[in-house]
PDB file of C-alpha atoms and ligand atoms in Angstrom:
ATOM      1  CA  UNK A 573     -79.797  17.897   0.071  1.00 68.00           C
ATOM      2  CA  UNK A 574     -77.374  19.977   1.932  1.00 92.00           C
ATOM      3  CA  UNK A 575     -75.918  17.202   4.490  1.00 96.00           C
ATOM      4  CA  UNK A 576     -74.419  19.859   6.402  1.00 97.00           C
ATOM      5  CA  UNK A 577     -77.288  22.043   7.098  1.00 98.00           C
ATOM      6  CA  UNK A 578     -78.631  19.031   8.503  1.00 98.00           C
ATOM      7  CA  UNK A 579     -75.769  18.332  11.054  1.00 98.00           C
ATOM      8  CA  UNK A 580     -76.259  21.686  11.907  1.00 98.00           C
ATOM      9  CA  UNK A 581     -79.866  21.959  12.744  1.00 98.00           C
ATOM     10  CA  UNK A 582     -79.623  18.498  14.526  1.00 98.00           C
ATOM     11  CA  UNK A 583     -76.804  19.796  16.363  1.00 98.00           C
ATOM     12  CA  UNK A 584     -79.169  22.845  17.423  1.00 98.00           C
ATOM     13  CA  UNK A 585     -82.415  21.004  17.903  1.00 98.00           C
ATOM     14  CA  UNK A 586     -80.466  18.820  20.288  1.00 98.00           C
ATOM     15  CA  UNK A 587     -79.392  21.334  22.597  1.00 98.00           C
ATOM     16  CA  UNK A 588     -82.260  23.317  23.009  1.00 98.00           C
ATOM     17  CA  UNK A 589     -83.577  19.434  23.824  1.00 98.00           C
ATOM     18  CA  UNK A 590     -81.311  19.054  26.812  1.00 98.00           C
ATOM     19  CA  UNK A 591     -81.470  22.486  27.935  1.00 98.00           C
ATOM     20  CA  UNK A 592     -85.516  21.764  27.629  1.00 98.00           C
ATOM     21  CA  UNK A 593     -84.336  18.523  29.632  1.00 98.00           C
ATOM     22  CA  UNK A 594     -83.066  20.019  32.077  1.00 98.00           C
ATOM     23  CA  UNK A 595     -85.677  22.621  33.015  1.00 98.00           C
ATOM     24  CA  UNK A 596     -88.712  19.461  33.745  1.00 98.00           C
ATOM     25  CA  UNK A 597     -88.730  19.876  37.321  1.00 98.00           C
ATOM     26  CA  UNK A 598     -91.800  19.793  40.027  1.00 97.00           C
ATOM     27  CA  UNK A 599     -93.299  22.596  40.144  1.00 97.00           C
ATOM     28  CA  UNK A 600     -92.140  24.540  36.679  1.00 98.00           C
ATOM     29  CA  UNK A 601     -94.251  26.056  34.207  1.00 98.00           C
ATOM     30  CA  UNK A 602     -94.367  24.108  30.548  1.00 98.00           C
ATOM     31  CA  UNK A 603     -94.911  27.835  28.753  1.00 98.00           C
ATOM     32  CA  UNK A 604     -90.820  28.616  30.688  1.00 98.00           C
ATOM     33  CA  UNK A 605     -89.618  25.614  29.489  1.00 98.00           C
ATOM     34  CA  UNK A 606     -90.937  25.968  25.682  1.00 98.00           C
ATOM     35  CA  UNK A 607     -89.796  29.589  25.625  1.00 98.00           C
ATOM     36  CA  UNK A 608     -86.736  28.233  27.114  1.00 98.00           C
ATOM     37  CA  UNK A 609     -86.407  26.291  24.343  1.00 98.00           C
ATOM     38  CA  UNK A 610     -87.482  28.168  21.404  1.00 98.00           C
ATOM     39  CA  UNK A 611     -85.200  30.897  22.574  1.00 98.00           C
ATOM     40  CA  UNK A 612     -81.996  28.362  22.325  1.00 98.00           C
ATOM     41  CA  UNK A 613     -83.015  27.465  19.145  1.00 98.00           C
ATOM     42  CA  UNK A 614     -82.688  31.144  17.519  1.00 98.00           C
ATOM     43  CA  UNK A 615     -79.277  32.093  20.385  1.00 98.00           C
ATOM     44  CA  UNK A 616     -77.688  29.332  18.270  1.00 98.00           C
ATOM     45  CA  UNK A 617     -78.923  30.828  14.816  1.00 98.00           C
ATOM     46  CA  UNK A 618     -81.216  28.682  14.161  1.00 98.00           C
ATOM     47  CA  UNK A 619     -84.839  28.533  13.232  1.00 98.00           C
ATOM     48  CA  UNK A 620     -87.787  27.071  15.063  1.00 98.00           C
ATOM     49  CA  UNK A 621     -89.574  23.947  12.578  1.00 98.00           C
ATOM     50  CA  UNK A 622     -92.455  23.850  14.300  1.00 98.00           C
ATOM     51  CA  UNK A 623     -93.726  24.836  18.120  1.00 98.00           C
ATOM     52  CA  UNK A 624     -91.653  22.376  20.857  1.00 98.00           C
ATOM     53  CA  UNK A 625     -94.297  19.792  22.155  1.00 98.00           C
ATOM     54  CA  UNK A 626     -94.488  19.053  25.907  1.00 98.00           C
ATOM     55  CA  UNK A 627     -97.086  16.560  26.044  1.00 98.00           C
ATOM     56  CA  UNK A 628     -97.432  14.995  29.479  1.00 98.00           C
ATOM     57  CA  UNK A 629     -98.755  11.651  30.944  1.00 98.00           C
ATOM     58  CA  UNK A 630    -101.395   9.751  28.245  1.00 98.00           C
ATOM     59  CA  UNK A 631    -101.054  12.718  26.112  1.00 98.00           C
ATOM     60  CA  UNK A 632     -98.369  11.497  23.244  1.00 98.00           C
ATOM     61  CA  UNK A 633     -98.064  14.774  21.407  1.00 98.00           C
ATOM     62  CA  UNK A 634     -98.923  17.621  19.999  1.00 98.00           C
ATOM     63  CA  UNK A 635     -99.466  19.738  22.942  1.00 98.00           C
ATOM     64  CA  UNK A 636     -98.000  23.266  22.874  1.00 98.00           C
ATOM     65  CA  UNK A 637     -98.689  26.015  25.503  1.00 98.00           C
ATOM     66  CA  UNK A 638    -100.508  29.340  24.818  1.00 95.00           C
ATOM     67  CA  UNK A 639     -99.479  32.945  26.214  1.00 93.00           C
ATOM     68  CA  UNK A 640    -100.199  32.547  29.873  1.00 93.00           C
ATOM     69  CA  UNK A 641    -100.133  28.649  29.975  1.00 96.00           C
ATOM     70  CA  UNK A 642    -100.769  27.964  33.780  1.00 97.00           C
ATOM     71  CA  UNK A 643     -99.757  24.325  33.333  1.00 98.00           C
ATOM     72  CA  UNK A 644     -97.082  23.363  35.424  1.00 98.00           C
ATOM     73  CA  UNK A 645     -94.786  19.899  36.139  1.00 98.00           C
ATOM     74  CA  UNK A 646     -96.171  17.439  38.700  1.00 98.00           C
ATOM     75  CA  UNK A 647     -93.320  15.360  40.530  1.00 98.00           C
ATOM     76  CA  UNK A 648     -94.709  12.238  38.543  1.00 98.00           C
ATOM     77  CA  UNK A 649     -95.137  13.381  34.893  1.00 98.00           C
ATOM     78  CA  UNK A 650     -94.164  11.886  31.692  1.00 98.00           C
ATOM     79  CA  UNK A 651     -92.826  14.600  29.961  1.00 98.00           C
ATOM     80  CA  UNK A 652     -92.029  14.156  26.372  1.00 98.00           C
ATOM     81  CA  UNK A 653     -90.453  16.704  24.792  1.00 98.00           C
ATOM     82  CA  UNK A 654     -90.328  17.320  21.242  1.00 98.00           C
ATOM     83  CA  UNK A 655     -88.279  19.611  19.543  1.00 98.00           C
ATOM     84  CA  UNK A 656     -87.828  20.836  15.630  1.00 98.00           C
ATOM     85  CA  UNK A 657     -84.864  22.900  14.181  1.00 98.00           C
ATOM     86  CA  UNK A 658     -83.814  23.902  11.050  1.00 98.00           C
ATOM     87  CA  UNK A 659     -81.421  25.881   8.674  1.00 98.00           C
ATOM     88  CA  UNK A 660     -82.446  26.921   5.429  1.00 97.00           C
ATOM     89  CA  UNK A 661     -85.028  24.601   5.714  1.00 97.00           C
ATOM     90  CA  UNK A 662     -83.063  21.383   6.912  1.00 98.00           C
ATOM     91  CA  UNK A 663     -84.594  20.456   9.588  1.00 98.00           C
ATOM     92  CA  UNK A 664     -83.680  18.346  12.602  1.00 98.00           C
ATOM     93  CA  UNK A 665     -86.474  16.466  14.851  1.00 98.00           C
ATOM     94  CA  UNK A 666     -85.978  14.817  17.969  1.00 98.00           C
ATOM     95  CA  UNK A 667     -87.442  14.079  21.431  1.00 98.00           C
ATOM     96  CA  UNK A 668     -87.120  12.913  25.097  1.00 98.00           C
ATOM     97  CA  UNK A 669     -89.105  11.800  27.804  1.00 98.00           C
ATOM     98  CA  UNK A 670     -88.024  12.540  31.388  1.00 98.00           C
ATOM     99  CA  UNK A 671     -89.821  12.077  34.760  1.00 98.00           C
ATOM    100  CA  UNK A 672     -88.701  14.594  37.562  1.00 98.00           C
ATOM    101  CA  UNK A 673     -89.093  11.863  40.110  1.00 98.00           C
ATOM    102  CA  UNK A 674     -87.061   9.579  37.966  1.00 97.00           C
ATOM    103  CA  UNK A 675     -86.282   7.612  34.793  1.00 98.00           C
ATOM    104  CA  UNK A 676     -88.050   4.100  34.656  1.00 98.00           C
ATOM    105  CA  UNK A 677     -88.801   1.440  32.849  1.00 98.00           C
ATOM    106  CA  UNK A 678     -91.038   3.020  30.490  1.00 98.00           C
ATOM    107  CA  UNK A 679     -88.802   5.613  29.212  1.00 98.00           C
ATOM    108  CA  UNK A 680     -85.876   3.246  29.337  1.00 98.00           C
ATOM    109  CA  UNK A 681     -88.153   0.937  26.470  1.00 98.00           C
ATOM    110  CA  UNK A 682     -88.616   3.768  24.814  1.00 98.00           C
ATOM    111  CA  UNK A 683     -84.480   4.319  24.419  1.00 98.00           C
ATOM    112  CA  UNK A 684     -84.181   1.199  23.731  1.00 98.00           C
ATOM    113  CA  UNK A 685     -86.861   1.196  20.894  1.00 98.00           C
ATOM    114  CA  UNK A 686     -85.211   4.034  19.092  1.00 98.00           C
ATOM    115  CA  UNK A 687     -81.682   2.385  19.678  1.00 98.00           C
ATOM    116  CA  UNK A 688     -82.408  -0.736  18.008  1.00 98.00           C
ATOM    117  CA  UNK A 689     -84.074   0.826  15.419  1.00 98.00           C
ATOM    118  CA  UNK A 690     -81.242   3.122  14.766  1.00 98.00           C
ATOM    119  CA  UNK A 691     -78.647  -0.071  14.741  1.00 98.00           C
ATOM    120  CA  UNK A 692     -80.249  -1.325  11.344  1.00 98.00           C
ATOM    121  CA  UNK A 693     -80.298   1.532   9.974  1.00 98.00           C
ATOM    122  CA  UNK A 694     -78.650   1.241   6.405  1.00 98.00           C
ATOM    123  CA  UNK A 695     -79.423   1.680   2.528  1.00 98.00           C
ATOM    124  CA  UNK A 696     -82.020  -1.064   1.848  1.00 98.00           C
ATOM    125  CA  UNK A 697     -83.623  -1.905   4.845  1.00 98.00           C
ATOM    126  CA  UNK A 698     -87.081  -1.939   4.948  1.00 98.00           C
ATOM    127  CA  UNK A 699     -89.885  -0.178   6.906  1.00 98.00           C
ATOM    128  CA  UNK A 700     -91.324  -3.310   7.757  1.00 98.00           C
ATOM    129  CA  UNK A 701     -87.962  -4.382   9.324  1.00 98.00           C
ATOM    130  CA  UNK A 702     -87.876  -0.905  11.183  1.00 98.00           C
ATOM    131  CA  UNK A 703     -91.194  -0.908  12.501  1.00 98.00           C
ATOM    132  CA  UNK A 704     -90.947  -4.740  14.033  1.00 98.00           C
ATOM    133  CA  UNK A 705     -87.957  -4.029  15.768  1.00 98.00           C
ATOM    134  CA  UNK A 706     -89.594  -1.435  17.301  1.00 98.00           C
ATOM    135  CA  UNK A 707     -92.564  -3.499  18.452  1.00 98.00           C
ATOM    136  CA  UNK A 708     -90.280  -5.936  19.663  1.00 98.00           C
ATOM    137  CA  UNK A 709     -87.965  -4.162  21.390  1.00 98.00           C
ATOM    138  CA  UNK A 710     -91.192  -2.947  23.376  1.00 98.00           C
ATOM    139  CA  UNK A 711     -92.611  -6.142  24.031  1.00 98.00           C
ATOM    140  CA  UNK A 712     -89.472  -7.213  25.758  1.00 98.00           C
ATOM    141  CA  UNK A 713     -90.041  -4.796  27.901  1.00 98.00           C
ATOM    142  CA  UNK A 714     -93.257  -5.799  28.911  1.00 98.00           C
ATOM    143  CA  UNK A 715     -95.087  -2.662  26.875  1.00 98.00           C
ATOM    144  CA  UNK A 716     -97.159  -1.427  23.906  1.00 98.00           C
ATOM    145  CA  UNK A 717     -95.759   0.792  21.079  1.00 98.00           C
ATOM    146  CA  UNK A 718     -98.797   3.251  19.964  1.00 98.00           C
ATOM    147  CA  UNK A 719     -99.733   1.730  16.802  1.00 98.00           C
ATOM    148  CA  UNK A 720    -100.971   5.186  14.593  1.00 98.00           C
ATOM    149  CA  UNK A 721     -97.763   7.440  15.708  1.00 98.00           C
ATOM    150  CA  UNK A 722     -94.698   6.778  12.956  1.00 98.00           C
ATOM    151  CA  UNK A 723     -91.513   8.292  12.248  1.00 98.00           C
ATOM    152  CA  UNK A 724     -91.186   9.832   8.656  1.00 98.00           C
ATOM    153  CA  UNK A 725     -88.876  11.198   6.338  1.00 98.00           C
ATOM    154  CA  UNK A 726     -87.789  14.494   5.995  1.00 98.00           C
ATOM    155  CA  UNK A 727     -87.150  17.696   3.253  1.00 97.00           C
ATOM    156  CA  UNK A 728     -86.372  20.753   3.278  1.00 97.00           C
ATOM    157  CA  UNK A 729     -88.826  23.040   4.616  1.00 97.00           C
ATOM    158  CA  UNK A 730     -90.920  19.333   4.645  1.00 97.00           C
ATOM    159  CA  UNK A 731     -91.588  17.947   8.026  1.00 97.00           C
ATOM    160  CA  UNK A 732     -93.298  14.733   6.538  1.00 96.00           C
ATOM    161  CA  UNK A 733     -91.678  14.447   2.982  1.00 96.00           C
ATOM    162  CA  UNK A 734     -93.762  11.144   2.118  1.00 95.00           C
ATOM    163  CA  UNK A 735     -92.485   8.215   4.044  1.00 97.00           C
ATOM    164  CA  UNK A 736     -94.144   6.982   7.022  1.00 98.00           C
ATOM    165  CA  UNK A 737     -92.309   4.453   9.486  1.00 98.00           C
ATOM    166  CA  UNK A 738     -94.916   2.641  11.826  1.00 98.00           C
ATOM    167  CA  UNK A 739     -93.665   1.542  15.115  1.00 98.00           C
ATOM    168  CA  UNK A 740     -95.187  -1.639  14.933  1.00 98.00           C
ATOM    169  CA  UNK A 741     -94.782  -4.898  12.554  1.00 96.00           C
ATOM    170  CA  UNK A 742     -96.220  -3.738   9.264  1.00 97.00           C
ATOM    171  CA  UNK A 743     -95.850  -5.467   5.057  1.00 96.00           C
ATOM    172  CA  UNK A 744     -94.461  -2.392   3.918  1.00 97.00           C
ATOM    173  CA  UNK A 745     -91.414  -3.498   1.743  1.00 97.00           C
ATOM    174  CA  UNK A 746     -90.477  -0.083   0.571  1.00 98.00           C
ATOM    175  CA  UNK A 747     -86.438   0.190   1.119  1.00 98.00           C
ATOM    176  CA  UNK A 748     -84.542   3.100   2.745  1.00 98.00           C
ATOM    177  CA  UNK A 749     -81.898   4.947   0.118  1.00 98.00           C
ATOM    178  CA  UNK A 750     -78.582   6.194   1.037  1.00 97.00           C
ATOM    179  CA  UNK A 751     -79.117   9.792   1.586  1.00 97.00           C
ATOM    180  CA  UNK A 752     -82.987   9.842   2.735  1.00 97.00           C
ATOM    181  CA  UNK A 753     -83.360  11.822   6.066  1.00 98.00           C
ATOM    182  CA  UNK A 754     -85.632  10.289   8.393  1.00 98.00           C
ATOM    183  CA  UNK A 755     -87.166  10.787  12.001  1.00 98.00           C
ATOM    184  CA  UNK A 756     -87.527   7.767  13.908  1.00 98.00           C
ATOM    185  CA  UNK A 757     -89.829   8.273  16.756  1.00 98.00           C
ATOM    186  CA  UNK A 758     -91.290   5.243  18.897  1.00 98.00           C
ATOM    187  CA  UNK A 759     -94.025   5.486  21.553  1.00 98.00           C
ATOM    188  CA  UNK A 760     -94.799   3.466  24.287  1.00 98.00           C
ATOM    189  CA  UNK A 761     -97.055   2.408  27.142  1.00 98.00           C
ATOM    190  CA  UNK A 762     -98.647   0.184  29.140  1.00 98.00           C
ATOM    191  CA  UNK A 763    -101.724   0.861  27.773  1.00 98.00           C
ATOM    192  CA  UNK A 764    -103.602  -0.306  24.393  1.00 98.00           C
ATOM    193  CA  UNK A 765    -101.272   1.677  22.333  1.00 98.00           C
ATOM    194  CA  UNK A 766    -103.533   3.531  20.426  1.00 98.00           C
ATOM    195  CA  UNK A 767    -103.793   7.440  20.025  1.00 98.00           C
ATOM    196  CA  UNK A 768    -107.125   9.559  19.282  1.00 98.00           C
ATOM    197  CA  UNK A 769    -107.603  13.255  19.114  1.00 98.00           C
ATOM    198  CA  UNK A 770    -108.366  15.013  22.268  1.00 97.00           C
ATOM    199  CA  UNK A 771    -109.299  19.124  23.300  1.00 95.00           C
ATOM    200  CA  UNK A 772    -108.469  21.986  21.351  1.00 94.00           C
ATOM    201  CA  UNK A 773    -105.742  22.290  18.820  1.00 97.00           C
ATOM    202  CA  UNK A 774    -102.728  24.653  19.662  1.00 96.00           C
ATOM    203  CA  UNK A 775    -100.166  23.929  16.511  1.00 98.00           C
ATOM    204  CA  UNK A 776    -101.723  24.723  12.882  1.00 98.00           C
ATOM    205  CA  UNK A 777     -99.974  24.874   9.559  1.00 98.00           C
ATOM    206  CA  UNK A 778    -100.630  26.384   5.864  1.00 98.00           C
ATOM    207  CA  UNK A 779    -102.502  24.102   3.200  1.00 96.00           C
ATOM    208  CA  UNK A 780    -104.405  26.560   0.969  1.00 95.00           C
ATOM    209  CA  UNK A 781    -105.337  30.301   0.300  1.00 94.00           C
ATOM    210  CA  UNK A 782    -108.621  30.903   1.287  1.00 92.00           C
ATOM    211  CA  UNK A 783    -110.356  33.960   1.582  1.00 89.00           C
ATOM    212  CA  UNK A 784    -110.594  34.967   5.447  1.00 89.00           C
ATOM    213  CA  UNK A 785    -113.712  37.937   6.228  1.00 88.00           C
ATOM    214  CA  UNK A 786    -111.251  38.640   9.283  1.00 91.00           C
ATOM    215  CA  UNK A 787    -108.670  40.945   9.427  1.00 94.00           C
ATOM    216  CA  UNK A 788    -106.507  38.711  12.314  1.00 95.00           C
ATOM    217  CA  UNK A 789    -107.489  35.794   9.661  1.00 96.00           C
ATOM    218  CA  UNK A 790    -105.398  37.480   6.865  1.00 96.00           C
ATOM    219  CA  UNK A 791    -102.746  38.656   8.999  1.00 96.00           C
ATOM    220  CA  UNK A 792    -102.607  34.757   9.878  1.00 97.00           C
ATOM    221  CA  UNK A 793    -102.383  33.445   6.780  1.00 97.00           C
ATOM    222  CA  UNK A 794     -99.677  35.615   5.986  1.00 96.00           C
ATOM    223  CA  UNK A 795     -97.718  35.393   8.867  1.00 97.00           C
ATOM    224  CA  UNK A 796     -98.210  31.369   8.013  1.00 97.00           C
ATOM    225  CA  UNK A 797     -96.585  31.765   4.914  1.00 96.00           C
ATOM    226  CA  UNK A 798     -93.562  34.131   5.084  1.00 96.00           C
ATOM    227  CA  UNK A 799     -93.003  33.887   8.829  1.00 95.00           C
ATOM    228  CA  UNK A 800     -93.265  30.271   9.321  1.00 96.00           C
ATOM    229  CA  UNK A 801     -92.422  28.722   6.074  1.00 94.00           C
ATOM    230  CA  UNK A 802     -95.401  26.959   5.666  1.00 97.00           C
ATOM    231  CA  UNK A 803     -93.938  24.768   8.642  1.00 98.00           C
ATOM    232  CA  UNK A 804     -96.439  24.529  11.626  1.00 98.00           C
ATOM    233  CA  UNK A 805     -96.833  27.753  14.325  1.00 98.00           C
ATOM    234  CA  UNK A 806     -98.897  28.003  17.239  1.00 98.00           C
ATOM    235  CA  UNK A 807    -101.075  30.802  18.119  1.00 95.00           C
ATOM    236  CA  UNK A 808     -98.479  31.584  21.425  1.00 96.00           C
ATOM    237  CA  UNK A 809     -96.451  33.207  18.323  1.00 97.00           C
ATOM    238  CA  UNK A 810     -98.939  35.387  16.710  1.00 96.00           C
ATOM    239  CA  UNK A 811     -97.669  38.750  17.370  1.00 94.00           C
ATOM    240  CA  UNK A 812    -100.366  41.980  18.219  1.00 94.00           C
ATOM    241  CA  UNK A 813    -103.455  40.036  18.351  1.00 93.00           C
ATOM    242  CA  UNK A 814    -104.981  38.519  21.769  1.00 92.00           C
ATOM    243  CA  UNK A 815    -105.064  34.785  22.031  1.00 90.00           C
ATOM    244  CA  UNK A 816    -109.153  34.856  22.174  1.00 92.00           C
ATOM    245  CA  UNK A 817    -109.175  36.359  18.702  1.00 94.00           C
ATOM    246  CA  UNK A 818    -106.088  34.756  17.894  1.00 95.00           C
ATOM    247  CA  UNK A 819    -108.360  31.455  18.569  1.00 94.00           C
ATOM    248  CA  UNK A 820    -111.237  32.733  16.557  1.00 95.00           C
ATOM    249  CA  UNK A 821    -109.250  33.105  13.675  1.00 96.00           C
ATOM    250  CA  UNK A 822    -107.569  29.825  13.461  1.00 97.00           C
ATOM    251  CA  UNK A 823    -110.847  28.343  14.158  1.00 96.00           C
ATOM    252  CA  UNK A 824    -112.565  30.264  10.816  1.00 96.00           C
ATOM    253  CA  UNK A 825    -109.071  29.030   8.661  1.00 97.00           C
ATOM    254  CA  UNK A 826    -109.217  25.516   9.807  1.00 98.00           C
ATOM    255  CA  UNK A 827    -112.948  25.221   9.014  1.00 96.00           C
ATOM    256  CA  UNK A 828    -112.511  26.711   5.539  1.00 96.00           C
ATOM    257  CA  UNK A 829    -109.349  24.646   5.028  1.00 97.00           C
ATOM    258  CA  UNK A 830    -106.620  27.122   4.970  1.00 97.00           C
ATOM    259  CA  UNK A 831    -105.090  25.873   7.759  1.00 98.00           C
ATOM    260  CA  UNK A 832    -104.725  22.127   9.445  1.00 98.00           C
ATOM    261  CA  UNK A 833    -104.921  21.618  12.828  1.00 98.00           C
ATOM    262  CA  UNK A 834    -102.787  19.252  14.806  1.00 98.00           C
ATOM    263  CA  UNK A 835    -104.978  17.880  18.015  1.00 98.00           C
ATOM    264  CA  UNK A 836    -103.567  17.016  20.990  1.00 98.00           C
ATOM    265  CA  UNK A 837    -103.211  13.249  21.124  1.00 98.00           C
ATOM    266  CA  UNK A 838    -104.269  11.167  23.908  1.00 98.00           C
ATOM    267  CA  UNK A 839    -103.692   7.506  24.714  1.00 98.00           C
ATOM    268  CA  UNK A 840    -106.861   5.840  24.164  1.00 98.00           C
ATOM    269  CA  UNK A 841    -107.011   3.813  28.205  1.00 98.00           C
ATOM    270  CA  UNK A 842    -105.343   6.845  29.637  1.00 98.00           C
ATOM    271  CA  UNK A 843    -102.025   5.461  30.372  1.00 98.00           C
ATOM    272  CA  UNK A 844     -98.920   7.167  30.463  1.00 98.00           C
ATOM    273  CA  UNK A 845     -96.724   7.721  26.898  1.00 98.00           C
ATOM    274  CA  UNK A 846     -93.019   8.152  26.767  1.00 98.00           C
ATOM    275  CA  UNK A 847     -91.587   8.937  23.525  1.00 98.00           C
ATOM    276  CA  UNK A 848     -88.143   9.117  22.118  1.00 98.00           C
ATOM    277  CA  UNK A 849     -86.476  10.333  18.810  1.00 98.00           C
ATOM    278  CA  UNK A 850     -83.666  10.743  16.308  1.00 98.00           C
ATOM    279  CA  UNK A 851     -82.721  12.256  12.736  1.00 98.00           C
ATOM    280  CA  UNK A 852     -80.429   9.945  11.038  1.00 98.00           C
ATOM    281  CA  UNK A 853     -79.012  10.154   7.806  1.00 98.00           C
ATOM    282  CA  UNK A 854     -79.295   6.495   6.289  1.00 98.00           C
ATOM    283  CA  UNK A 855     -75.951   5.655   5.531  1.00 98.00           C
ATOM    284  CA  UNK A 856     -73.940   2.436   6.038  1.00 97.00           C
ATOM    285  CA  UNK A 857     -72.690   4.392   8.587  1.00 96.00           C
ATOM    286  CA  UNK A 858     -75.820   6.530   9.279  1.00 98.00           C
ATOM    287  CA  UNK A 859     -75.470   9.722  10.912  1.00 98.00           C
ATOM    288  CA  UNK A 860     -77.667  10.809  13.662  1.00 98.00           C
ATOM    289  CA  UNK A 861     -77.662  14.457  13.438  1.00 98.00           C
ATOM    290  CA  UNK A 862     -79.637  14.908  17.141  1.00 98.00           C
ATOM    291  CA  UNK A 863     -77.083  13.309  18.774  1.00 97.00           C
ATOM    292  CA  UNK A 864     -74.726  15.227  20.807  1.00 88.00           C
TER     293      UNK A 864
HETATM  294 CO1   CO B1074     -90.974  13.679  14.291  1.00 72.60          CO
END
């Protein structure tokens, strides 16, 4: 693992975070602020790991706009946004939730949740000691974490290299190993804490060759492969073909399993999420690479 690579991504992914931060104000459009975003990511020479997230209010992730996204920031959003960098391949993950009329108790729980988790971070700690801090630390604060979002480990050109780490009390008694790179990344809310799939699916990735009767289904699969690494892409990115066949395509890969699809994730009694996250790697002294 190239330790440095990851500094550096983390140190990219996290500005083009607070830049992202920055921008979530009434009234502006989530398609500026990913662009925003995406565009810091390559000024600082690095590469995008998959398409920044903006999910707002119950939705918990895995929203990304499309070309022409009319979507814009309401004074009382959650905003949680979620951003992925990497350099050859090393990637750094992290996320924040702000609130243009203000940070409150549920995004403080959610800094909190990912701060306490990061403190016992070391070699030998188990996920089951990770994921009841987290619930812990949210119950103290009076909410839920979502119980079917985790954090997980990282590889190169790997977004989720095998490790999950639920955000609630689990049995697992698998121990962290000096070097590991992992992405802690708790939820919360006031509601049940549970996520389902919701609406149409913007972010896709790679999993097979398949033969595609469409032209803009070949060009997709390509594009998936040498473009994006295999990583996940969004059709916003798809260069010379409109979004509505753009849409079509995906639609023909996903059904004959060339492609996954990432839904949009929605709190299951419609309450608000707020979301935050590091890359740390474990370490007696761990470094978190998305800190700035
Ligand atoms: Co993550």
């Amino acid at each position: 693992m190239s330790e440095e690579k990851y500094i550096q991504a983390g140190k990219i992914a996290a500005q083009a975070r607070d830049l992202g931060a920055s921008l979530v104000k009434d009234g502006t459009k989530v398609l500026d602020i990913a662009n925003a975003i995406e565009n810091k990511i390559k000024s600082l020479g690095g590469k995008i790991a998959f398409p920044v997230n903006i999910s707002i209010n119950d939705l918990a992730a895995h929203y990304t706009p499309i070309k022409n996204d009319l979507l814009t920031i309401q004074h009382d959003d959650y905003v949680k946004i979620d951003v992925g960098a990497h350099v050859d391949g090393w990637i750094a993950d992290t996320a924040i939730t702000i609130k243009p009329s203000g940070k409150d108790d549920l995004i403080i729980c959610s800094e909190k949740m990912l701060e306490n988790a990061i403190k016992i971070i070391k070699p030998g700690v188990t996920i089951s000691e990770i994921g009841q801090v987290i619930q812990e630390t949210a119950e103290q604060h009076g909410f839920n974490p979502i119980n079917n979002l985790t954090g997980h480990s990282l590889d190169q050109y790997n977004l989720h290299a095998g490790i999950s780490i639920p955000n609630i009390k689990n049995t697992s008694k698998l121990e962290l190993q000096e070097g590991q790179v992992i992405a802690i990344e708790p939820f919360c809310t006031a509601g049940d804490g549970h996520v389902k799939d919701s609406g149409q699916a913007k972010i896709f990735m790679w999993i097979a060759d398949k033969p595609s009767r469409l032209v803009e289904g070949r060009k997709i699969i390509e594009l998936a492969k040498t473009e994006y690494k295999r990583l996940p892409f969004t059709i916003r990115w798809i260069p010379g073909i409109s979004q509505l066949k753009a849409q079509i395509a995906v639609k023909q890969l996903v059904q004959a399993k060339a492609l996954h699809e990432f839904l949009p994730l929605k709190e299951i009694s419609g309450q608000p999420v707020a979301q935050a996250e590091h890359t740390v790697i474990v370490k007696n002294k761990p470094i978190i690479t998305t800190k700035i």
